[in-house]
One Martini backbone bead per residue (centre of mass of N, CA, C, O) as a GRO file, in nm:
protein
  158
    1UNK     BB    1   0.470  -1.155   2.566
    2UNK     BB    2   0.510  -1.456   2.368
    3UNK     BB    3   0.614  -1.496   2.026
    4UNK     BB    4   0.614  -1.739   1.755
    5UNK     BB    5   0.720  -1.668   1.451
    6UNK     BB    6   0.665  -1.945   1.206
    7UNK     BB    7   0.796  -2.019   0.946
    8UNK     BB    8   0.860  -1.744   0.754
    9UNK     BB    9   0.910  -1.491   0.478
   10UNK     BB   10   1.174  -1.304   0.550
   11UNK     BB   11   1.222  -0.945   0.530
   12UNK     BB   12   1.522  -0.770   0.584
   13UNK     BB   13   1.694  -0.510   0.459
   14UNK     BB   14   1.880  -0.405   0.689
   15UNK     BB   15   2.003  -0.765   0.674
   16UNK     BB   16   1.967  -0.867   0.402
   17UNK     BB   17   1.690  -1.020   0.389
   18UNK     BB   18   1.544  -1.229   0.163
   19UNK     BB   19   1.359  -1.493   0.152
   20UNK     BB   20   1.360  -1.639   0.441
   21UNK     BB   21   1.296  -1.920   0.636
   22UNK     BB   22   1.177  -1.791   0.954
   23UNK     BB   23   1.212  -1.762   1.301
   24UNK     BB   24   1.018  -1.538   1.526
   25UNK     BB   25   1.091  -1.329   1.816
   26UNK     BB   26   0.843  -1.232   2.074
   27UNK     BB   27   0.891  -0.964   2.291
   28UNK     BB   28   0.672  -0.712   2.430
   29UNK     BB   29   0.713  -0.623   2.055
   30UNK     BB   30   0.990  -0.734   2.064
   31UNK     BB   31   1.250  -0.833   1.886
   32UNK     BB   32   1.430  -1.131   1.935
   33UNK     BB   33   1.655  -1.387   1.948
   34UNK     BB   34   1.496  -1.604   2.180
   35UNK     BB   35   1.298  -1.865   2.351
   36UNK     BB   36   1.131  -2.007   2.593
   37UNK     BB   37   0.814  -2.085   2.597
   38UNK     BB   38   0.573  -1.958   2.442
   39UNK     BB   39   0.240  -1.816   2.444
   40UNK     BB   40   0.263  -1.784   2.092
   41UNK     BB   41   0.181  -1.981   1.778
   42UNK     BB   42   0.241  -1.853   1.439
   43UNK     BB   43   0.196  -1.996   1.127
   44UNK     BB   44   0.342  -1.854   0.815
   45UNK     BB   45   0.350  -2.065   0.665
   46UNK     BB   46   0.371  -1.898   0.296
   47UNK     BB   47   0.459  -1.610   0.444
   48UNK     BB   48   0.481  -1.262   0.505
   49UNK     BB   49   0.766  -1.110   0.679
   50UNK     BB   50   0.725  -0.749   0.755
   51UNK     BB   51   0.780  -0.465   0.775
   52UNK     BB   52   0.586  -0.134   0.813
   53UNK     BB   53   0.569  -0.007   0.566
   54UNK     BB   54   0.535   0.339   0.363
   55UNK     BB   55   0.415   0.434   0.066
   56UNK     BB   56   0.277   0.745   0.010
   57UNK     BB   57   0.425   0.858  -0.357
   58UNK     BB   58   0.288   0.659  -0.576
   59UNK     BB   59   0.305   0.598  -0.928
   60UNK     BB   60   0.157   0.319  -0.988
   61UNK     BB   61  -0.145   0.425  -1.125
   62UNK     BB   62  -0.060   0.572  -1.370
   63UNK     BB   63  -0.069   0.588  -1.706
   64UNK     BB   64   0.202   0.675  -1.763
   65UNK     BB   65   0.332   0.435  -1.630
   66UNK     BB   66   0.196   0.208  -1.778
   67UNK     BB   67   0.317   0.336  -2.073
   68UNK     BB   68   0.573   0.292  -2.020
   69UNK     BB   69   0.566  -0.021  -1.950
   70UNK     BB   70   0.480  -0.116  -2.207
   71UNK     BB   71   0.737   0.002  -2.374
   72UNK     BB   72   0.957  -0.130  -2.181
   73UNK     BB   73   0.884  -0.387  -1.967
   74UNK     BB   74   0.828  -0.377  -1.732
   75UNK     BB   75   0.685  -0.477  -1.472
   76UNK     BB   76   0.447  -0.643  -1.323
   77UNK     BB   77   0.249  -0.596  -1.034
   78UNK     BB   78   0.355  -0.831  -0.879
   79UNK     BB   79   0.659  -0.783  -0.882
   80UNK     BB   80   0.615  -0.466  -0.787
   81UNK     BB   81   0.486  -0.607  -0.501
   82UNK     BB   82   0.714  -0.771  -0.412
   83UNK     BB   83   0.983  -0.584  -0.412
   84UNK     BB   84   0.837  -0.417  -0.213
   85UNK     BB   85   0.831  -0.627   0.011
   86UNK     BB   86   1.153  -0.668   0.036
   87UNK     BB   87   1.143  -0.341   0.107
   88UNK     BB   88   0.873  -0.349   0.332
   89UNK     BB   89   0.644  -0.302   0.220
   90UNK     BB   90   0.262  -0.298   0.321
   91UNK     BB   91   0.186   0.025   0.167
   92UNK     BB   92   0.008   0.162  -0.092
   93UNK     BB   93   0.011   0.533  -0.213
   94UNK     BB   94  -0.159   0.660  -0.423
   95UNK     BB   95  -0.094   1.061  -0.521
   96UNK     BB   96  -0.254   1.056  -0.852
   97UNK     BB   97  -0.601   1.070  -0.879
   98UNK     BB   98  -0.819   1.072  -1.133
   99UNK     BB   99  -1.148   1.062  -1.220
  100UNK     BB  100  -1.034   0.950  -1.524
  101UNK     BB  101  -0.852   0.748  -1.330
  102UNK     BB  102  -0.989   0.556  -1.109
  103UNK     BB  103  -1.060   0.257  -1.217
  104UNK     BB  104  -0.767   0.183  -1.293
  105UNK     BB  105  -0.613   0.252  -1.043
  106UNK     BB  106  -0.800   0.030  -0.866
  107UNK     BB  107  -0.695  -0.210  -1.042
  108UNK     BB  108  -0.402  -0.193  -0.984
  109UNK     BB  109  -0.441  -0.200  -0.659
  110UNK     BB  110  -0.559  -0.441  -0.637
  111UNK     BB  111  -0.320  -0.645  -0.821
  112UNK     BB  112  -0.184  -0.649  -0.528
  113UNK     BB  113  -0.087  -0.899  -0.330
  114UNK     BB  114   0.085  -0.755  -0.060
  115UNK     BB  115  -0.077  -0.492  -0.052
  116UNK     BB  116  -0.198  -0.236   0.108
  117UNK     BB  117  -0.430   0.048  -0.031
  118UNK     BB  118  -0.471   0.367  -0.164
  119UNK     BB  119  -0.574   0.702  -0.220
  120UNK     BB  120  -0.590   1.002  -0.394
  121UNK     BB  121  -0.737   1.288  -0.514
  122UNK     BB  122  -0.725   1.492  -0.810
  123UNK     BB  123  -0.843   1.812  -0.832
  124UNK     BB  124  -0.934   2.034  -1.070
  125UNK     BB  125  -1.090   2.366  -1.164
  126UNK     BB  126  -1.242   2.168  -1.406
  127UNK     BB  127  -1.388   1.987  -1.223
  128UNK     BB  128  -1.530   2.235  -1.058
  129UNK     BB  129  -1.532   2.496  -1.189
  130UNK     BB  130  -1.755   2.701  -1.055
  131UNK     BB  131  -1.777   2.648  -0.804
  132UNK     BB  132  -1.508   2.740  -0.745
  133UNK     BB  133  -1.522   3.090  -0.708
  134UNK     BB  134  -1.792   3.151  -0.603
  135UNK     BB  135  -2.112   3.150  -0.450
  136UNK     BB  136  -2.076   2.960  -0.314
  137UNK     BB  137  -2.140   2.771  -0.022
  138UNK     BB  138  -1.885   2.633   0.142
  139UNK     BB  139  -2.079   2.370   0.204
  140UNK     BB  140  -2.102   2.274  -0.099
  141UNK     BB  141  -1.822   2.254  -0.142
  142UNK     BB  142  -1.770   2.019   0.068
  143UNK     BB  143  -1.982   1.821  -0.031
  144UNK     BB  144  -1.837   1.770  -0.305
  145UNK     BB  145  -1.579   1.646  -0.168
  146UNK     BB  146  -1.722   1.412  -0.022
  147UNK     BB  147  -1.854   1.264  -0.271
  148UNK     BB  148  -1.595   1.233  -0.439
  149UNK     BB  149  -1.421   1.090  -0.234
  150UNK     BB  150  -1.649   0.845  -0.232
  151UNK     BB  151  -1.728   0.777  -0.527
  152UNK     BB  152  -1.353   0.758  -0.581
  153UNK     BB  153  -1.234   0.637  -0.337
  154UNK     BB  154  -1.076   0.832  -0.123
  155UNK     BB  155  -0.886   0.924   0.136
  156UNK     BB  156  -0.820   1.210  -0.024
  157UNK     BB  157  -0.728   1.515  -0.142
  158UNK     BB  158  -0.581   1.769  -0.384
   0.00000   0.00000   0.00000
């Protein structure tokens, strides 16, 4: 199969390419130097074309992230959404939500313009006090860990 991404905004840190609207080939997967007559041609124009990085372990939408941004001037999260996709990142995942934090940290992640996002969540042991280390059936403490992470929307626990 060759495909023709036509006119795409490409992204491509390895050769220092940055933001340039360039038409890529691929055939059978890989991307290639040129060729004639694509068997498919798909418009970009517009859009961006990145390699599929993934930031595993992201703290963009921690509290503490946030207010230092606040003190600092950091980037906003378009801003710093961009520079992501700049350097290749098509997915980033929050590493440390908090219970307490799961609502903001979620609107944080939705308002990143470039990225699919997840996130993990972490409970300490007052998060769910008596149940862990109790007489309680290993089963209720399973459901309790799969409701929390239903709940609060998180890819995983921690």
């Amino acid at each position: 199969m060759k495909l023709l991404i036509k006119q795409g905004t490409v992204f491509d840190p390895k050769n220092a390419v940055a933001e340039e609207s360039r038409d890529l080939f691929v055939k059978d997967g890989f991307i290639v130097h040129s060729f004639k007559s694509p068997d498919q041609i798909l418009d970009a124009k517009g859009f961006y074309v990145t390699p599929g990085a993934i930031d595993v372990g992201t703290c963009f939408a921690s509290p503490g992230m946030r207010l230092y941004g606040f003190k600092t001037g950091l980037a906003n999260p378009g801003e710093i959404s961009a520079c992501a996709a700049r350097m290749g990142y098509t997915h980033i995942h929050e590493a440390m939500m908090f219970p307490t934090t799961a609502l903001s940290a979620h609107e944080q992640l939705f308002s990143l313009p470039y990225q699919d996002t997840s996130a993990s969540l972490c409970l300490a042991l007052r998060d769910f006090g008596a149940l862990v280390g109790s007489n309680a059936p290993p089963e209720q403490t399973a459901r309790f860990l799969a409701t929390a992470a239903h709940h609060f929307k998180a890819l995983n626990l921690r």
